[in-house]
Amino acid sequence: MGVPWSDDEVAARCHANCIEYARETVRRAGAVGEMVESDGLLVYATGSDFPVLANGAFRLDARASAGALIERADAWFAERGRGWSLGTPSGNGGDQDLIDAALDRGFVTVTDQPAMVCDERLADAVPPAGIELRVLTAEADAAAFVAMADQAYTSLGLPAGVMPAMGGPTPLMPPPHLVTVGAFEGDGIVSGAQVLFSHGIAGVYCVATAESARGRGLAELVTRAVTNLGFDGGAPLVTLQASPMGEPIYRRMGYRDLYRYATHARFV
């Protein structure tokens, strides 16, 4: 059964899901997280001062002036002595005026990647010998996932230490609508991914595999697992934003391109 929405409506829900993931990042940061939503703008900061991923802004209302939005976000982050990043979708014309305004003001494009959707449940993930898949419920496992993902994402240019710092000294456990699956080899987590339920759909985030465990199909394994958790949880489709490393894997699995998603950063 197909979804009752056009691709433009799906794209809007996918972007809303992405924004909700940023909100959850701040909530999990506890006392060190900050978030303000007003007049069509969301700004957020975590326990890390790195501009990308850890500090950012989204336009919530397409009617909000692009230039005014950037000026307001610039002022908010200047008070904190931080750079920041701007998430922008291209679906149905998307945030092109916001992209143009950011580039005119000296922002740097740090990612430009396909936003993809999967329209039907996949064949179940089957772990290879020696690998156990499980949903993370223990604090120690959640911390181990963050540490593994932190090192894995250095391959994409994220400095080591950003992800643990984002959570602050006592990060909160994820809420029930954000589920993390880990692939364990013995007692160690070697791959993992998350799925977030919001806005009537599910979104896959933070797919990561330890460098020492790559080339064994584990990224596909955990992505397949969280994708199916999305469908099993009632979502009619599942979305993700694909890194260069993940894009061919997701396309082979059955994800299709829907629009482009770009991140632009202001470094200080």
Coordinates of C-alpha atoms in Angstrom, one line a residue:
M1 CA 0.0 0.0 0.0
G2 CA 1.4 3.4 -1.0
V3 CA 1.6 6.4 1.2
P4 CA -1.2 9.0 1.0
W5 CA 1.2 11.8 0.3
S6 CA 2.9 13.4 -2.7
D7 CA 6.7 13.3 -2.9
D8 CA 6.7 17.0 -1.9
E9 CA 4.7 16.1 1.2
V10 CA 7.0 13.2 1.9
A11 CA 10.0 15.5 1.6
A12 CA 8.5 17.9 4.1
R13 CA 7.9 15.1 6.6
C14 CA 11.5 13.8 6.0
H15 CA 12.9 17.2 6.8
A16 CA 10.7 17.6 9.8
N17 CA 12.0 14.2 11.1
C18 CA 15.6 15.4 10.6
I19 CA 14.8 18.6 12.6
E20 CA 13.3 16.4 15.3
Y21 CA 16.5 14.4 15.5
A22 CA 18.4 17.6 16.2
R23 CA 15.9 18.5 19.0
E24 CA 16.5 15.1 20.5
T25 CA 20.3 15.6 20.3
V26 CA 19.8 18.7 22.5
R27 CA 17.4 17.0 24.9
R28 CA 19.9 14.2 25.4
A29 CA 22.6 16.7 26.2
G30 CA 20.7 17.6 29.4
A31 CA 21.8 20.7 31.3
V32 CA 24.5 21.6 28.6
G33 CA 22.0 21.6 25.8
E34 CA 20.2 24.8 24.6
M35 CA 17.4 25.2 22.1
V36 CA 15.2 28.1 21.1
E37 CA 12.3 28.1 18.6
S38 CA 10.7 31.4 17.7
D39 CA 9.4 33.3 14.6
G40 CA 10.2 30.5 12.2
L41 CA 13.7 29.7 13.5
L42 CA 15.1 26.9 15.5
V43 CA 18.6 27.3 17.0
Y44 CA 20.3 24.7 19.1
A45 CA 23.6 24.0 20.9
T46 CA 25.0 20.9 22.6
G47 CA 27.9 20.2 24.9
S48 CA 30.4 20.5 22.0
D49 CA 31.4 23.8 20.4
F50 CA 32.1 22.2 17.0
P51 CA 30.0 24.1 14.4
V52 CA 28.8 21.0 12.4
L53 CA 26.3 18.6 13.9
A54 CA 26.7 19.9 17.4
N55 CA 25.4 23.5 16.8
G56 CA 22.9 24.5 14.2
A57 CA 19.8 26.1 12.9
F58 CA 16.8 25.3 10.8
R59 CA 14.1 27.4 9.2
L60 CA 10.7 26.2 10.5
D61 CA 8.5 28.6 8.4
A62 CA 9.2 29.0 4.7
R63 CA 7.8 32.5 4.9
A64 CA 10.6 33.6 7.3
S65 CA 13.1 35.9 5.6
A66 CA 16.4 34.1 4.8
G67 CA 18.6 37.0 5.5
A68 CA 16.9 37.9 8.7
L69 CA 17.0 34.3 9.9
I70 CA 20.7 34.0 9.4
E71 CA 21.3 37.3 11.1
R72 CA 19.3 36.2 14.1
A73 CA 21.1 32.8 14.3
D74 CA 24.5 34.6 13.9
A75 CA 23.7 36.8 16.9
W76 CA 22.6 33.8 19.0
F77 CA 25.7 31.9 18.4
A78 CA 28.0 34.9 18.7
E79 CA 26.7 35.3 22.2
R80 CA 28.1 31.8 22.8
G81 CA 31.3 32.3 20.9
R82 CA 30.5 29.5 18.5
G83 CA 30.2 28.7 14.9
W84 CA 27.2 26.9 13.6
S85 CA 25.7 25.0 10.7
L86 CA 22.5 25.5 8.6
G87 CA 20.5 22.4 7.4
T88 CA 18.7 23.0 4.1
P89 CA 16.6 20.7 1.9
S90 CA 16.1 21.2 -1.8
G91 CA 12.8 19.4 -2.2
N92 CA 10.2 21.4 -4.2
G93 CA 12.5 24.5 -4.3
G94 CA 13.2 24.0 -0.6
D95 CA 15.5 26.4 1.0
Q96 CA 17.2 27.7 -2.1
D97 CA 16.9 31.3 -0.9
L98 CA 18.3 30.3 2.4
I99 CA 21.2 28.5 0.7
D100 CA 21.9 31.6 -1.5
A101 CA 21.8 33.9 1.5
A102 CA 24.2 31.7 3.5
L103 CA 26.7 31.4 0.6
D104 CA 26.5 35.2 0.1
R105 CA 27.5 35.6 3.8
G106 CA 30.5 33.4 3.6
F107 CA 29.2 30.1 4.8
V108 CA 31.0 27.0 3.6
T109 CA 29.2 24.0 2.1
V110 CA 30.3 21.0 4.2
T111 CA 27.8 18.4 3.0
D112 CA 25.5 18.0 -0.1
Q113 CA 24.0 14.6 0.0
P114 CA 21.0 12.7 -1.2
A115 CA 18.0 12.4 1.1
M116 CA 16.5 9.0 0.4
V117 CA 13.4 7.0 1.2
C118 CA 12.6 3.4 1.5
D119 CA 9.0 2.6 0.5
E120 CA 8.6 -1.0 1.8
R121 CA 9.9 -3.3 4.4
L122 CA 13.2 -5.1 3.5
A123 CA 14.2 -8.7 3.9
D124 CA 15.2 -9.2 7.5
A125 CA 18.8 -8.6 8.6
V126 CA 20.8 -11.8 9.1
P127 CA 23.9 -11.3 11.2
P128 CA 27.1 -13.1 10.1
A129 CA 28.7 -15.7 12.3
G130 CA 30.0 -14.1 15.5
I131 CA 27.8 -11.0 15.3
E132 CA 24.8 -10.4 17.6
L133 CA 22.2 -7.7 16.8
R134 CA 20.3 -6.2 19.7
V135 CA 18.4 -3.0 20.6
L136 CA 20.4 -1.0 23.2
T137 CA 18.7 -0.5 26.5
A138 CA 21.6 -0.2 28.9
E139 CA 23.4 3.1 29.7
A140 CA 26.8 1.4 29.2
D141 CA 25.9 0.1 25.7
A142 CA 24.5 3.6 24.7
A143 CA 27.8 5.1 25.8
A144 CA 29.8 2.5 23.9
F145 CA 27.7 3.2 20.7
V146 CA 28.5 6.9 21.0
A147 CA 32.2 6.2 21.4
M148 CA 32.3 3.8 18.5
A149 CA 30.4 6.2 16.2
D150 CA 32.6 9.1 17.3
Q151 CA 35.7 7.3 16.0
A152 CA 33.9 6.0 12.9
Y153 CA 32.8 9.5 11.8
T154 CA 36.3 10.8 11.7
S155 CA 36.3 9.1 8.2
L156 CA 33.8 11.7 7.2
G157 CA 35.8 14.6 8.6
L158 CA 34.2 15.0 12.1
P159 CA 37.0 15.5 14.7
A160 CA 37.3 12.9 17.3
G161 CA 35.6 13.7 20.6
V162 CA 32.7 15.7 19.2
M163 CA 30.0 13.1 19.7
P164 CA 30.8 12.3 23.4
A165 CA 31.1 16.0 24.1
M166 CA 27.7 16.8 22.6
G167 CA 26.1 14.8 25.4
G168 CA 27.8 16.6 28.2
P169 CA 29.0 14.9 31.5
T170 CA 25.7 13.0 32.2
P171 CA 23.8 12.5 28.9
L172 CA 20.3 11.3 29.1
M173 CA 19.2 8.0 27.7
P174 CA 17.3 8.2 24.4
P175 CA 13.5 8.4 24.5
P176 CA 11.3 5.5 23.4
H177 CA 10.8 6.9 20.0
L178 CA 14.5 6.9 19.2
V179 CA 15.8 3.3 19.0
T180 CA 19.4 2.3 18.7
V181 CA 20.5 -1.1 17.3
G182 CA 24.0 -2.4 17.9
A183 CA 26.0 -5.1 16.2
F184 CA 28.2 -6.8 18.9
E185 CA 31.2 -9.0 18.4
G186 CA 31.8 -10.5 21.8
D187 CA 31.3 -7.8 24.3
G188 CA 32.2 -5.0 21.9
I189 CA 29.9 -2.9 19.7
V190 CA 31.3 -2.8 16.2
S191 CA 28.5 -1.2 14.3
G192 CA 25.1 0.5 14.9
A193 CA 22.4 2.8 13.8
Q194 CA 19.4 4.7 15.1
V195 CA 15.8 5.1 14.0
L196 CA 13.6 8.0 15.0
F197 CA 9.8 8.0 14.8
S198 CA 8.2 11.4 14.2
H199 CA 5.8 13.2 11.8
G200 CA 4.1 10.0 10.8
I201 CA 7.4 8.4 9.4
A202 CA 10.7 7.0 10.6
G203 CA 14.2 8.3 9.9
V204 CA 17.5 6.5 10.1
Y205 CA 20.5 8.3 11.7
C206 CA 24.0 7.8 12.9
V207 CA 24.9 4.7 10.9
A208 CA 28.4 3.8 12.0
T209 CA 30.9 1.0 11.8
A210 CA 34.2 0.7 13.6
E211 CA 37.1 1.0 11.1
S212 CA 38.5 -2.3 12.1
A213 CA 35.1 -4.0 11.3
R214 CA 34.5 -2.5 7.9
G215 CA 34.1 -4.6 4.7
R216 CA 31.9 -7.2 6.4
G217 CA 28.5 -5.8 5.5
L218 CA 27.8 -4.6 9.0
A219 CA 26.6 -1.1 7.9
E220 CA 24.0 -2.7 5.7
L221 CA 23.1 -5.1 8.5
V222 CA 22.3 -2.4 11.1
T223 CA 20.6 -0.1 8.5
R224 CA 18.4 -3.0 7.4
A225 CA 17.6 -3.7 11.0
V226 CA 16.5 -0.2 12.0
T227 CA 14.7 0.3 8.6
N228 CA 12.6 -2.7 9.4
L229 CA 12.0 -1.5 13.0
G230 CA 10.6 1.7 11.4
F231 CA 8.1 -0.3 9.3
D232 CA 7.3 -2.7 12.1
G233 CA 6.6 0.4 14.3
G234 CA 4.0 1.6 11.9
A235 CA 5.9 4.0 9.6
P236 CA 4.7 3.9 6.0
L237 CA 8.2 4.9 4.8
V238 CA 11.7 5.4 6.2
T239 CA 14.1 8.2 5.3
L240 CA 17.8 8.9 5.7
Q241 CA 20.5 11.3 4.5
A242 CA 23.2 9.3 2.8
S243 CA 26.9 9.9 3.3
P244 CA 29.3 9.2 0.4
M245 CA 30.2 5.9 2.1
G246 CA 26.6 4.8 2.7
E247 CA 24.9 6.0 -0.5
P248 CA 25.7 2.9 -2.7
I249 CA 24.7 0.6 0.1
Y250 CA 21.4 2.2 0.7
R251 CA 20.6 2.4 -3.0
R252 CA 21.4 -1.3 -3.4
M253 CA 19.1 -2.1 -0.4
G254 CA 16.1 -0.3 -2.1
Y255 CA 16.3 3.3 -0.9
R256 CA 15.6 5.9 -3.6
D257 CA 16.6 9.5 -4.0
L258 CA 13.9 12.1 -3.1
Y259 CA 15.8 15.4 -2.8
R260 CA 19.2 16.8 -1.9
Y261 CA 20.1 17.8 1.7
A262 CA 22.9 20.3 2.3
T263 CA 24.7 21.6 5.3
H264 CA 26.4 25.0 5.3
A265 CA 28.7 26.1 8.2
R266 CA 29.9 29.3 9.8
F267 CA 33.3 28.7 11.3
V268 CA 34.8 31.0 13.9

